[in-house]
Amino acid sequence: MADITFYTNPMSRGQIARWMLEEVGQPYETVLLDYGTTMKSPDYLAINPMGKVPAIRHGEVVVTEGAAICAYLADAFPDRQLAPAPRDPLRGSYLRWMFFGAGPVEHAVTNHYLKWDPSPEQSMMVGYGGYDTVLGVLEQLVATGPYLLGDKFSALDVYLGSQISWGTQFGTMEKRPGFEEYVARITARPAYCKAKDTDAALMPKRDSA
């Protein structure tokens, strides 16, 4: 039996967690949840009180939030070398940009999509400063190497790379120089393709007219 249970909906951020699960290469059981029904059921709320996906259960450990799932799985299966070791000098950069994705990037892109951008005065209060500032930092980051930590692919590319991929695909993030080339590189990975095909097969089927 699989030690990992994966709670998701194919039309959600669960796509990020599935990609990460495919990268670590461990067997897992998928539990599909529906918005407004099973995702809000008492059984699932006992796992994630937020009533959101993704979530994983690994043995007795429950992890929610996309960045946390990626970071946890990378550390749980170190043989896959998807995260710098604790004493590796790159560990600081890895954590820095993982949290940057979960905080400033997530908030800046969401608020901009909802047509709220902080004024110059308000930018001093919000953690991300401003949408253009965040995208400028990302543009510099993808230019540092083939991957976000340089030559080595990591869980950071799964999480933050997914945000860049989705943002440029759905128009919530500008297609700035370097973004498309970087996205093409990470989405060519076999684990990404397998995860994408799996979620595509689980998407609700539309009746043809």
JSON list of N, CA, C and O in Angstrom, two decimals, residues 205-209:
[
{"chain": "A", "resi": 205, "resn": "LYS", "atom": "N", "xyz": [-15.60, 16.09, -18.06]},
{"chain": "A", "resi": 205, "resn": "LYS", "atom": "CA", "xyz": [-15.81, 16.02, -19.51]},
{"chain": "A", "resi": 205, "resn": "LYS", "atom": "C", "xyz": [-16.96, 16.93, -19.91]},
{"chain": "A", "resi": 205, "resn": "LYS", "atom": "O", "xyz": [-18.01, 16.97, -19.28]},
{"chain": "A", "resi": 206, "resn": "ARG", "atom": "N", "xyz": [-16.72, 17.71, -20.97]},
{"chain": "A", "resi": 206, "resn": "ARG", "atom": "CA", "xyz": [-17.77, 18.59, -21.48]},
{"chain": "A", "resi": 206, "resn": "ARG", "atom": "C", "xyz": [-18.56, 17.87, -22.57]},
{"chain": "A", "resi": 206, "resn": "ARG", "atom": "O", "xyz": [-17.97, 17.22, -23.44]},
{"chain": "A", "resi": 207, "resn": "ASP", "atom": "N", "xyz": [-19.86, 18.01, -22.52]},
{"chain": "A", "resi": 207, "resn": "ASP", "atom": "CA", "xyz": [-20.69, 17.41, -23.56]},
{"chain": "A", "resi": 207, "resn": "ASP", "atom": "C", "xyz": [-20.50, 18.15, -24.87]},
{"chain": "A", "resi": 207, "resn": "ASP", "atom": "O", "xyz": [-20.51, 19.38, -24.91]},
{"chain": "A", "resi": 208, "resn": "SER", "atom": "N", "xyz": [-20.27, 17.41, -25.95]},
{"chain": "A", "resi": 208, "resn": "SER", "atom": "CA", "xyz": [-20.09, 18.05, -27.24]},
{"chain": "A", "resi": 208, "resn": "SER", "atom": "C", "xyz": [-21.44, 18.46, -27.81]},
{"chain": "A", "resi": 208, "resn": "SER", "atom": "O", "xyz": [-22.43, 17.75, -27.68]},
{"chain": "A", "resi": 209, "resn": "ALA", "atom": "N", "xyz": [-21.49, 19.64, -28.42]},
{"chain": "A", "resi": 209, "resn": "ALA", "atom": "CA", "xyz": [-22.76, 20.15, -28.95]},
{"chain": "A", "resi": 209, "resn": "ALA", "atom": "C", "xyz": [-23.07, 19.47, -30.28]},
{"chain": "A", "resi": 209, "resn": "ALA", "atom": "O", "xyz": [-22.18, 19.08, -31.01]}
]
